[in-house]
Coordinates of C-alpha atoms in Angstrom, one line a residue:
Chain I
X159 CA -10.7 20.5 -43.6
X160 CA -10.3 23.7 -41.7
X161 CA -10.3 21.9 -38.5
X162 CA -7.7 19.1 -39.9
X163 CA -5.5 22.3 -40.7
X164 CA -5.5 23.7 -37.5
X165 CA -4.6 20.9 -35.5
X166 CA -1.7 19.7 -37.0
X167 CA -0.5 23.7 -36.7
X168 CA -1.0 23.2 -33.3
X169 CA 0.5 19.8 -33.5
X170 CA 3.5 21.0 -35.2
X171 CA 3.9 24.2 -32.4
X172 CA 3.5 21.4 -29.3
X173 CA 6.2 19.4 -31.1
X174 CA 8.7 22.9 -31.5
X175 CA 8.0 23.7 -27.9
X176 CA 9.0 20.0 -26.7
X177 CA 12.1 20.3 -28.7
X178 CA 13.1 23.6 -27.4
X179 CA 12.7 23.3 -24.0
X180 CA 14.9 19.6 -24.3
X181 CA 17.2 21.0 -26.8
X182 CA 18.0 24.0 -25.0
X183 CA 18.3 22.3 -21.8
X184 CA 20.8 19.5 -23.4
X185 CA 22.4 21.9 -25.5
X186 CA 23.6 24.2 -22.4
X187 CA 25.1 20.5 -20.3
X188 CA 26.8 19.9 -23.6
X189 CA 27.9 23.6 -24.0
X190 CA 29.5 24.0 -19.9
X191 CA 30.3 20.2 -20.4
X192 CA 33.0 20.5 -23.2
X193 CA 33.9 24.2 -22.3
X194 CA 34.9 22.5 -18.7
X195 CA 35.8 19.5 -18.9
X196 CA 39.1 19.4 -20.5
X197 CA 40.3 22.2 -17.3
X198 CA 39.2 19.6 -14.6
X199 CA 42.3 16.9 -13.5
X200 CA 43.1 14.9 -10.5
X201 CA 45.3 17.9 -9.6
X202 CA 42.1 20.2 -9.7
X203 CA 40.1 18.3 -7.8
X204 CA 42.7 17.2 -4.9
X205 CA 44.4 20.5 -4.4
X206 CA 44.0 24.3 -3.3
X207 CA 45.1 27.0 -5.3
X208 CA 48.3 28.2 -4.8
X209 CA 49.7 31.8 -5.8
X210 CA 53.3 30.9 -5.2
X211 CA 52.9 27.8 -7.2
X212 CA 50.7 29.4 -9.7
X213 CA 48.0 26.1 -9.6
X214 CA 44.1 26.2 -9.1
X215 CA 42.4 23.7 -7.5
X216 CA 39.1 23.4 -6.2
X217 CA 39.5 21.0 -3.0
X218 CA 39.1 23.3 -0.2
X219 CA 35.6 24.5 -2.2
X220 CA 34.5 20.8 -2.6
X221 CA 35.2 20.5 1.4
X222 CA 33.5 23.4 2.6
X223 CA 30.6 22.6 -0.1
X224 CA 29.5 19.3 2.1
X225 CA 30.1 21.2 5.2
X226 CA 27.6 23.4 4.3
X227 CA 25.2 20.5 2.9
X228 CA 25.6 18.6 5.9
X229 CA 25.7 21.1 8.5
X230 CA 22.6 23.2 7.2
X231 CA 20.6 19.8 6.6
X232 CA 22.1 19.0 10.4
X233 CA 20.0 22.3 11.6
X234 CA 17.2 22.7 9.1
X235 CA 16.0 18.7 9.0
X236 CA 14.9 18.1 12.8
X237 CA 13.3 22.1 12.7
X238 CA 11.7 21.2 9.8
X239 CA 9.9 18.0 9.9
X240 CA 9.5 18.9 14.0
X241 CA 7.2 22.1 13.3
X242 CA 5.4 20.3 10.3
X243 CA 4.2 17.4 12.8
X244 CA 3.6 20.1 15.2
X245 CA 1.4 22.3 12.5
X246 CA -0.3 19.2 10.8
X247 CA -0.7 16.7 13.8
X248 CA -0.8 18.8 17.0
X249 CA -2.2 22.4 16.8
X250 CA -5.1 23.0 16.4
X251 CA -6.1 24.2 12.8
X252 CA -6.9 27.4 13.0
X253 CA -5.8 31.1 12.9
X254 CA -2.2 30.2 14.5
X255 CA -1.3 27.6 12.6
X256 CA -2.9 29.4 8.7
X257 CA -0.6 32.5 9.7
X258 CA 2.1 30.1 10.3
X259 CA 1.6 28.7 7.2
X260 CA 1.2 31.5 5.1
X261 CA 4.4 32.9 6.6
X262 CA 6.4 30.0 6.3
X263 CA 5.0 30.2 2.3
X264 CA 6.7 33.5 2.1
X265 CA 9.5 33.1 3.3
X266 CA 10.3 30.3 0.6
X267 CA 9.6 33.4 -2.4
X268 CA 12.1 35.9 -0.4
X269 CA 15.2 36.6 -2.5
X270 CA 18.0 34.6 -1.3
X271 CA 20.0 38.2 -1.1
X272 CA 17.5 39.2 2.2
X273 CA 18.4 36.0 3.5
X274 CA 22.3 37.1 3.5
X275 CA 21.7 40.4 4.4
X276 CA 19.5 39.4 7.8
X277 CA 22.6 36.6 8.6
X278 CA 25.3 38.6 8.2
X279 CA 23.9 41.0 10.4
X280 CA 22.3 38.4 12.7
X281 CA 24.6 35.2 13.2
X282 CA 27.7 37.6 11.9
X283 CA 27.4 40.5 13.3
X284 CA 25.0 40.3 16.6
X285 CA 26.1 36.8 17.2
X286 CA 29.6 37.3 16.6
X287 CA 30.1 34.3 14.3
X288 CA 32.0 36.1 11.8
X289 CA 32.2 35.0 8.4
X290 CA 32.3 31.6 9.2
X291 CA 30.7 28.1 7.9
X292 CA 28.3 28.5 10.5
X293 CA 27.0 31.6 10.3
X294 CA 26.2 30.2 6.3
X295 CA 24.9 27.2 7.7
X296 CA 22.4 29.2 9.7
X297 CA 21.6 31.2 7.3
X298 CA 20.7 28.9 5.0
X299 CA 19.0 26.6 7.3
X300 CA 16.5 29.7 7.5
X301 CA 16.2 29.9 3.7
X302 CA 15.5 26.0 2.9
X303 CA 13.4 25.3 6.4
X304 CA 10.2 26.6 4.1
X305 CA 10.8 23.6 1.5
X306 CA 11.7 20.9 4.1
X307 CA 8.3 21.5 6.5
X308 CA 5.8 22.3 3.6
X309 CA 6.6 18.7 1.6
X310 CA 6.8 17.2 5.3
X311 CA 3.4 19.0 5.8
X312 CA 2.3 17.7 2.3
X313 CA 3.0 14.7 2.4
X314 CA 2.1 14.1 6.3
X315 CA -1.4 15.5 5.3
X316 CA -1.1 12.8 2.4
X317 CA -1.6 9.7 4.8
X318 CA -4.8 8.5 5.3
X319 CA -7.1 9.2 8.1
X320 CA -8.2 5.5 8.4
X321 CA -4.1 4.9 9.2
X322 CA -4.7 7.2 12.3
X323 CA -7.7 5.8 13.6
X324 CA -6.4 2.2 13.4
X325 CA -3.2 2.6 14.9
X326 CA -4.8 5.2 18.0
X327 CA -8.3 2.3 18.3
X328 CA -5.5 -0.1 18.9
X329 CA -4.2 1.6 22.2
X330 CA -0.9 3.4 20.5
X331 CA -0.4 6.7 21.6
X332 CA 0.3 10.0 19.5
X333 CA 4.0 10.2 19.0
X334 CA 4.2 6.2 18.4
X335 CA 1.6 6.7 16.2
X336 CA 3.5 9.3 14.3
X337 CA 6.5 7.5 14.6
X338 CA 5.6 4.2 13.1
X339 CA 3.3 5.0 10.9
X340 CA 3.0 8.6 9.8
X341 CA 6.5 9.0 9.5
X342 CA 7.4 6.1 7.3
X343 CA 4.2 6.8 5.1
X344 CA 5.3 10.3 4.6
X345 CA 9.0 9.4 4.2
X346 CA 8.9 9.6 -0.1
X347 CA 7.6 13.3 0.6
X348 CA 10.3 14.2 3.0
X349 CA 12.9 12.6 1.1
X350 CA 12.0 15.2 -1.8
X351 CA 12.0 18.1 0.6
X352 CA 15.2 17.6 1.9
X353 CA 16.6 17.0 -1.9
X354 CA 15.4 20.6 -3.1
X355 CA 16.8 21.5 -0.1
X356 CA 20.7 20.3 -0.6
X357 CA 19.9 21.7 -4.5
X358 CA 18.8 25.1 -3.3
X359 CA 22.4 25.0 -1.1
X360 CA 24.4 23.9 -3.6
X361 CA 23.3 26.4 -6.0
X362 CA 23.3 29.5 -3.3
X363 CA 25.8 32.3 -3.9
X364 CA 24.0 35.3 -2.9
X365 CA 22.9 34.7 0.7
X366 CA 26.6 33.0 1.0
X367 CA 28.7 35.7 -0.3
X368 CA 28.5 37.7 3.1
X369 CA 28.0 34.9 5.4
X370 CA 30.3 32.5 5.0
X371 CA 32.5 34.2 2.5
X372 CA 35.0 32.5 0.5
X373 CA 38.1 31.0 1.9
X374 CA 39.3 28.0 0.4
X375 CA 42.3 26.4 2.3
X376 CA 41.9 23.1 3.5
X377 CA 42.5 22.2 7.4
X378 CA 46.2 22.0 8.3
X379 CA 45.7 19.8 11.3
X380 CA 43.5 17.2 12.5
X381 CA 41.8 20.0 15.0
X382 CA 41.7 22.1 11.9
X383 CA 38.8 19.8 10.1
X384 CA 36.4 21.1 13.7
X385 CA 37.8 24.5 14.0
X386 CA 36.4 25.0 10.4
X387 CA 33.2 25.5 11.2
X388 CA 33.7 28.9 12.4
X389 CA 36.4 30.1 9.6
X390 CA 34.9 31.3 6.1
X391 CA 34.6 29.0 3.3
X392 CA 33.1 29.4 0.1
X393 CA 31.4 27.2 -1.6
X394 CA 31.6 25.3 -5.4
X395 CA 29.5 28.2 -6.2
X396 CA 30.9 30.9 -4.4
X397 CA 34.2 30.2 -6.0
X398 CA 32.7 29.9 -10.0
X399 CA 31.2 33.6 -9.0
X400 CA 34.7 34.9 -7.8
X401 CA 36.2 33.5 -10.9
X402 CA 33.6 34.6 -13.3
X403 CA 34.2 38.0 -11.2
X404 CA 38.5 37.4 -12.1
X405 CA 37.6 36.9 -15.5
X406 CA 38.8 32.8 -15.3
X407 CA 36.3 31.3 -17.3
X408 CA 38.5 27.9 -17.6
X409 CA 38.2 27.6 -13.6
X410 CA 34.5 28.7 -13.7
X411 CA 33.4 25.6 -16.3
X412 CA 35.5 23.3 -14.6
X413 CA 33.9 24.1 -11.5
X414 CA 30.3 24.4 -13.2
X415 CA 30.8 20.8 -14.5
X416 CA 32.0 19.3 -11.0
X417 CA 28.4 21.2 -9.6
X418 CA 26.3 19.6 -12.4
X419 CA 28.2 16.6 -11.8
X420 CA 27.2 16.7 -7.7
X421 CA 23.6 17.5 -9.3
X422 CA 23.1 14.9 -11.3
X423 CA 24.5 12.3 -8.5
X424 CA 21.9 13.6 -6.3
X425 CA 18.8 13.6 -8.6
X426 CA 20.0 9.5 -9.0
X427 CA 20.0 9.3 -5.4
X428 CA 16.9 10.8 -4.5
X429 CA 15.1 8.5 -7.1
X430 CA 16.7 5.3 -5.9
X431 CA 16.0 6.4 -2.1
X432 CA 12.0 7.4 -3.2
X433 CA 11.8 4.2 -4.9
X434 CA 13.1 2.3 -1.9
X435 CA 10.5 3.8 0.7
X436 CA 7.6 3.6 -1.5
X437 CA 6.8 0.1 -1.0
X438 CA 5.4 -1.5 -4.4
X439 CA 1.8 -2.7 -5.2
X440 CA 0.4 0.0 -2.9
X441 CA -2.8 0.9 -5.5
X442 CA -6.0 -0.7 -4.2
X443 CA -7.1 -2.0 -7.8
X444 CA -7.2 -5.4 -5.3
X445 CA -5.9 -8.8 -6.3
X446 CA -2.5 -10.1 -5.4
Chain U
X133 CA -27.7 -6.7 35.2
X134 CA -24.8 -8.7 36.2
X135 CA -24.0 -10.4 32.8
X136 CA -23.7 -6.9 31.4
X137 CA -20.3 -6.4 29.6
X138 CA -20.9 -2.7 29.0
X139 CA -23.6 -0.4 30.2
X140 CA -24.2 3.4 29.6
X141 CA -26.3 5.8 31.7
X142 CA -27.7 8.8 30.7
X143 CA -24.9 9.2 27.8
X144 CA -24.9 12.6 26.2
X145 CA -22.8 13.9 23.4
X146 CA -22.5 17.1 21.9
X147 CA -20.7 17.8 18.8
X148 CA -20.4 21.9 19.4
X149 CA -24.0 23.2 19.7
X150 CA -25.4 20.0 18.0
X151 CA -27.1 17.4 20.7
X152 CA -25.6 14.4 18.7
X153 CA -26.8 11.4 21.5
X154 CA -29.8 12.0 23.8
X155 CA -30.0 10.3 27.2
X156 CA -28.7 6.7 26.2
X157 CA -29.5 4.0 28.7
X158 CA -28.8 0.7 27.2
X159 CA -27.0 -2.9 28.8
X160 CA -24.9 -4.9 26.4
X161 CA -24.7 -8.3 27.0
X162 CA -21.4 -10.2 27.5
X163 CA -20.8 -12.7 24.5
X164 CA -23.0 -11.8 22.5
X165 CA -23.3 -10.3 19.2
X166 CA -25.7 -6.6 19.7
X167 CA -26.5 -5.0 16.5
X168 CA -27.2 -1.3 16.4
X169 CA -29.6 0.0 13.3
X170 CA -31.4 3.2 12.1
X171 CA -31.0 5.3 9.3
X172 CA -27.6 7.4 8.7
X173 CA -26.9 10.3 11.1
X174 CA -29.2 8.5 13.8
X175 CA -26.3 8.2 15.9
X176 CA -24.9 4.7 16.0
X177 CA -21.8 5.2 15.0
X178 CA -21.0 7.9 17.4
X179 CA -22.6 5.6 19.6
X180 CA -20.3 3.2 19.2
X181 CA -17.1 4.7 19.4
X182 CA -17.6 6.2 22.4
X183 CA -17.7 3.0 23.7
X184 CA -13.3 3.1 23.3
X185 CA -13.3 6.8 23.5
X186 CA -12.7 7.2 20.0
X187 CA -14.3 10.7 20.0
X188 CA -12.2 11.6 22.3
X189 CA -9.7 12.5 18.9
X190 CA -12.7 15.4 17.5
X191 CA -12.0 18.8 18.9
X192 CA -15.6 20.0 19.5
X193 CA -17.1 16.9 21.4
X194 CA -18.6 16.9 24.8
X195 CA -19.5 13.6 26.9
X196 CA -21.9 13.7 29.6
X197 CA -23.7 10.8 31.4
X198 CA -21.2 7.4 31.9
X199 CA -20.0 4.7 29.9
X200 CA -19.7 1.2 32.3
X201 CA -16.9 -1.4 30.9
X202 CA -17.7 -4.4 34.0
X203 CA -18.9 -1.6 36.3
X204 CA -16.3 0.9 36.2
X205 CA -16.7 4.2 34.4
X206 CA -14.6 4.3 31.3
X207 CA -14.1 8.1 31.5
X208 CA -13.4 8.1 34.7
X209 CA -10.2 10.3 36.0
X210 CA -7.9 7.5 36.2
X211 CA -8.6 5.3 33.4
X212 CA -5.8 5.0 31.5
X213 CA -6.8 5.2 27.3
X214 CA -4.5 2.9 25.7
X215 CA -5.5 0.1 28.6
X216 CA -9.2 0.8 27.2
X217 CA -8.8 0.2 23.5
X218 CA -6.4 -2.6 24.1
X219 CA -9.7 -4.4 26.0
X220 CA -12.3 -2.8 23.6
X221 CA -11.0 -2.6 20.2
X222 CA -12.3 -1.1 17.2
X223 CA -12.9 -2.3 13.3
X224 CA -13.8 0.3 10.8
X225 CA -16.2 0.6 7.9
X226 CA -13.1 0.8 5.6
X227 CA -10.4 -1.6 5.3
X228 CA -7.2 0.3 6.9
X229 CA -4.2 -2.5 7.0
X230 CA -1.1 0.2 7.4
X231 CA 0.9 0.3 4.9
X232 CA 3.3 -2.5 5.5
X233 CA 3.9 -6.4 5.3
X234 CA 0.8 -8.4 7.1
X235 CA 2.8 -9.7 9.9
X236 CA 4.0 -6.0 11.0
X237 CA -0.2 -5.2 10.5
X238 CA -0.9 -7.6 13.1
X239 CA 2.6 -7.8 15.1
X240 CA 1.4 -3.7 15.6
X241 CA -0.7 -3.9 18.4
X242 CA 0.9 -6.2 20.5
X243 CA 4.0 -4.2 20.1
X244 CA 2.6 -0.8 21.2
X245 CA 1.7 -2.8 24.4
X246 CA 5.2 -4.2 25.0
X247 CA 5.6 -7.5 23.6
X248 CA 8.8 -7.7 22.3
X249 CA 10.0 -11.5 21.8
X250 CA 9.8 -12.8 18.4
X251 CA 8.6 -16.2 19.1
X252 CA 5.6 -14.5 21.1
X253 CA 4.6 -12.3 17.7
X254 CA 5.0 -15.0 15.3
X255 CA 2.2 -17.5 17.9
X256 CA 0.2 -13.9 18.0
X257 CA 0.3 -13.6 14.4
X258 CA -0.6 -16.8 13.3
X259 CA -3.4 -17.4 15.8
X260 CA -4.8 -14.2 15.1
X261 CA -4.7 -14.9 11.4
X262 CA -6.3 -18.4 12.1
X263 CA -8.8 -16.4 14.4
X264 CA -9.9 -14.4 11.5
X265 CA -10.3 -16.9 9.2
X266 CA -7.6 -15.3 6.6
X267 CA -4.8 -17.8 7.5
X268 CA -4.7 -20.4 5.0
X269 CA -5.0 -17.2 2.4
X270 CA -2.2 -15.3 3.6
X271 CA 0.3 -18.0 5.2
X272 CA 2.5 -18.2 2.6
X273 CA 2.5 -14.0 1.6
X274 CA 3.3 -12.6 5.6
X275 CA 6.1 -10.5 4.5
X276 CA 4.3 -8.8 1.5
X277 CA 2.6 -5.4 1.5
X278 CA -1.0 -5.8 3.5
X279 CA -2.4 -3.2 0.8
X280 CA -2.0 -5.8 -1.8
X281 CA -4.9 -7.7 -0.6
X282 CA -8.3 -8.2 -1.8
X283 CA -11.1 -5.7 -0.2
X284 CA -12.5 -9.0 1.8
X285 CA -8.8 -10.6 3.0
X286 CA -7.9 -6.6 4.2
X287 CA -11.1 -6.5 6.2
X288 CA -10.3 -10.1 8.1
X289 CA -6.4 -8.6 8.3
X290 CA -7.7 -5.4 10.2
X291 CA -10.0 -7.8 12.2
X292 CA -6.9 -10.2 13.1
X293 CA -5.3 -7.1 14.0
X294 CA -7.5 -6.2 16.8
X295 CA -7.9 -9.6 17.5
X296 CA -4.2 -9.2 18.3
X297 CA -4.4 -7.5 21.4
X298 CA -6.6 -10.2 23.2
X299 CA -9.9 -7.7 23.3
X300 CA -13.0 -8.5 25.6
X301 CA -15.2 -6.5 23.2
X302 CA -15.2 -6.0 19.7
X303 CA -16.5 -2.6 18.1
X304 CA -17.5 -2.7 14.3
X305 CA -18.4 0.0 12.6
X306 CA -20.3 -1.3 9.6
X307 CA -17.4 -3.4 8.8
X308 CA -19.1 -5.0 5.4
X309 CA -20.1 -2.3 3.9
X310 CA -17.3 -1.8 1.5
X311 CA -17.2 -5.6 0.7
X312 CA -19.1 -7.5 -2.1
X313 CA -21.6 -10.7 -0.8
X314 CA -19.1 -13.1 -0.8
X315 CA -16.7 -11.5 1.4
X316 CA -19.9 -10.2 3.7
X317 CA -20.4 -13.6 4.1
X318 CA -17.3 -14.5 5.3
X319 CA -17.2 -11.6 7.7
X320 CA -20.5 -12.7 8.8
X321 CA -19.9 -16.3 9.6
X322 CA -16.7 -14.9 11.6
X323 CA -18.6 -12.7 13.6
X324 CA -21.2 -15.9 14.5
X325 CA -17.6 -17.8 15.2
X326 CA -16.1 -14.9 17.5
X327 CA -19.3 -13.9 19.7
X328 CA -18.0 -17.6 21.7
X329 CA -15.4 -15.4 22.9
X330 CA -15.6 -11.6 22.8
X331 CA -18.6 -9.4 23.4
X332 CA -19.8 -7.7 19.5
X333 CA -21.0 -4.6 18.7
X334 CA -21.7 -4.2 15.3
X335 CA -23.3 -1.3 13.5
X336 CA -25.1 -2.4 10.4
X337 CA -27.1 -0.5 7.2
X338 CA -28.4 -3.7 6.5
X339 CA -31.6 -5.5 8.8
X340 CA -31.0 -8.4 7.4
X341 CA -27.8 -8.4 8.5
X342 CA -28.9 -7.3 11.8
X343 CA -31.4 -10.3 11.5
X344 CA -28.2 -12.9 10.6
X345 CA -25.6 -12.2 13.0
X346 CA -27.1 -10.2 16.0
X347 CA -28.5 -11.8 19.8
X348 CA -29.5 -8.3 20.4
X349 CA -30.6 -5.2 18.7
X350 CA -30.9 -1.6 19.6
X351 CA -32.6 0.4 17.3
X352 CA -31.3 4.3 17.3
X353 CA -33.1 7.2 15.6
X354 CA -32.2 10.6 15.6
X355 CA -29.9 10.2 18.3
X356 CA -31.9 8.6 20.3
X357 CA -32.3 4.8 21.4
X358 CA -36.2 4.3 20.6
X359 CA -36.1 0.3 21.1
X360 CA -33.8 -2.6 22.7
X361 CA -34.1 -6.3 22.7
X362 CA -33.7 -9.6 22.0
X363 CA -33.1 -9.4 18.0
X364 CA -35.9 -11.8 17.4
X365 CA -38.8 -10.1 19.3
X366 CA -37.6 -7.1 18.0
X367 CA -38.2 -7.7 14.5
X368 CA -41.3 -9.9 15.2
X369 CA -43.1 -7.9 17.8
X370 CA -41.4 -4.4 18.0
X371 CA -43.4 -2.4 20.9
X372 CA -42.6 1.1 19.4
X373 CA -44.5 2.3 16.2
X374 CA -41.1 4.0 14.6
X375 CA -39.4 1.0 15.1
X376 CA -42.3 -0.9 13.4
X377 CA -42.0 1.7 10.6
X378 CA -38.1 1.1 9.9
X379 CA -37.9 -2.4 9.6
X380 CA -40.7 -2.6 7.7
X381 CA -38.7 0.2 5.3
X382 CA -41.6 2.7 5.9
X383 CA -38.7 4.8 6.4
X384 CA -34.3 4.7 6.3

């Protein structure tokens, strides 16, 4: 009887804890959802704000936003997956390449704040880039480089060793072999590293805030859309902390809903792309 | 010797400080199926792939002594590797078809040494296919996932796959060992077809095996070659008294 008791207590606890965590989680995208939505219009979305004209808008963010996506990704992606097949399928495993690891394990748990401090001074100061796109772009490239070559390294240590020896007994050498076959079969694992790795930049402020700053005009000219990359931008997220900062909470939910918005979008992506590379029927239960 | 398709002399290995292969001196003959036997860790399967230079991959592993593929030594300066495994190539105790369609398992090979026309990979694959015996099963299925096989079909695939490259010797590492008796079967009556044309080596578990599909056996124990022969006056009249003691299953 006792024991009947006790486990539908625990029953009833496992239930409560399910519902908070999904009720908490829904209840905050409903909360930011209707406190922003109504603020976000064509007009929001497609202009910059303007003091004269007394209008916000959020274009020039949305613009320097992908810069910084793309161009970080542009520097961290090659580096990345290029020193995990160096680590997993050249060195040779040892003290080297366990330091390597553990340091590259670090870094990933450093608060993004270091990050900023180190580029600022680095790529800003030493450098000379300024406040600029790039010297964020650098900057971040060091922060997510941790999350693209450990899944690369995960998922490259994933693929069988029988996939290695057939493709080398058949005469291919090591960087075809990596190429056609290690490569592809790691590709779901990649794919995810890469993913946490746009989320971790869309959602930076801290390491940002003194790298790249927080302009927000759009390009005048067509020279102006290259000659960005070395002028400060700030991001979605840059901007909702300056407006929290100026007290505009309308701005801030409107801009928190567009972010969520490029969140979600991405989380679909990632799934479709994952489902694409993993090829289907791939368990070895046998028959056709 | 002259019918000799491979021939070692002296071969040493050493795996670190372990003495893995002791002074093998052994003649394989040309189109003919030689099995190797002896109990696990004797070293027959590190015999055999340093027949392709498959060790060459183990950090730790030392070579001494030569390796003769039609008189010239195989780990000789010039030799280039890939041109090796493309004439002596390799199928393992496991089924490994990569993970993609069958026509890019067997199209593989022949595309990492440069054939590029489409016609040319499509006579490749089928003829390999037909080689192996797995044709008529697969025919219809050549753009679906290889893994999606049964255990026996993927075994056949990976032996149409070396068979791809147009090999003069064939280097099979217990390759039914992972299959049930009707698949071993099949694998066995393939071998007996393919000796016509390539030169076999086959490491088997299983004497009976041995007995079925082999011209020639070498008998290995602890890392040494204790007995060669013709398979059938080895298992009737073996000279040496540890061979008489293993295939009688005294031992192994």
């Amino acid at each position: 009887m006792m024991r009947k008791l006790k486990d539908d207590v625990l029953l009833c606890l496992i239930y409560l804890a399910a519902f908070l965590a999904e009720f908490l989680l829904i209840g905050i995208l409903a909360y930011v959802f209707v406190r922003g939505f109504p603020h976000i219009s064509w007009h929001f979305l497609t202009t910059v704000t303007s003091i004269l004209e007394g209008t916000v808008g959020i274009a020039g963010n949305i613009v320097n936003t992908i810069y910084m996506v793309v161009l970080t990704l542009a520097i961290a992606v090659p580096v990345g997956i290029g020193s995990a097949i160096y680590l997993n399928e050249y060195a040779r495993p040892g003290k080297v390449v366990r330091l390597i690891e553990f340091t590259t394990q670090t870094l990933s748990g450093i608060p993004s704040i270091i990050f900023g401090l180190f580029g600022m001074v680095f790529f800003g100061v030493t450098l000379g880039l300024g406040y600029s796109i790039l010297t964020g772009a650098l900057t971040l490239s060091l922060m997510v480089l941790p999350l693209i070559t450990r899944n690369t390294q995960e998922a490259l240590k994933a693929v069988p060793e029988s996939y290695r020896n057939g493709a080398v007994g058949m005469g291919a050498g090591k960087w075809y072999m990596i190429r056609t076959i290690l490569l592809p079969s790691a590709m779901p694992g990649i794919v995810t590293g890469i993913i946490l790795a746009v989320g971790r930049i869309l959602g930076e402020s801290a390491a940002l805030l003194f790298t790249a700053g927080s302009g927000y005009f759009l390009p005048r000219s067509f020279g102006g859309w290259f000659h960005k990359l070395v002028e400060s931008g700030g991001t979605l997220t840059i901007q909702l902390y300056l407006s929290m900062e100026k007290a505009q909470y309308d701005t801030a939910f409107g801009i928190a809903v567009v972010l969520l918005g490029m969140v979600l979008c991405l989380n679909l992506v990632t799934r479709v792309m994952v489902s694409r590379f993993e090829m289907p029927k791939y368990t070895d239960a046998g028959g056709r | 010797m002259s019918q000799n398709k491979i021939s070692t002399d002296k071969l040493n290995l050493y795996y670190g400080d372990n003495h893995i292969l002791k002074d093998i001196t052994i003649g394989i003959r040309a189109k003919a199926v030689t099995a190797l036997i002896g109990p696990s860790g004797c070293g027959k399967s590190t015999f055999l792939k340093s027949l392709n230079r498959m060790n060459d991959l183990i950090d730790g592993v030392r070579i001494e002594g030569t390796v003769y593929l039609d008189g010239k030594d195989i780990y000789g300066p010039q030799v280039d590797v890939t041109r090796l495994r493309k004439r002596v190539g390799m199928v393992f105790q496991q089924p490994n078809p990569f993970p993609m369609s069958i026509y890019d398992n067997i199209a593989y090979g022949p595309k990492v040494h440069g054939v590029k026309s489409k016609e040319r990979l499509d006579e490749i694959v089928e003829q390999s296919l037909r080689q192996a015996a797995v044709w008529e099963e697969v025919e219809n299925q050549l753009r679906k996932p290889a893994l999606g096989l049964s255990g026996g079909q993927k075994q056949r695939l990976c032996i149409a796959r070396a068979l791809a490259v147009e090999p003069e010797v064939l280097l099979m590492d217990e390759p039914t060992s992972a299959l049930d008796p009707a698949s071993t079967l099949k694998v066995e009556e393939l071998i007996n077809r393919l000796k016509r044309k390539y030169t076999i080596i086959i490491v088997t578990h299983n004497m009976q095996q041995a007995v079925r599909v082999s011209d020639d056996t070498a008998f290995f124990l602890l890392g040494e070659m204790v007995e060669c022969g013709t398979t059938d006056r080895l298992f009737a009249r073996p000279t040496d008294r540890r061979t008489k003691e293993y295939i009688t299953g005294k031992f192994g």
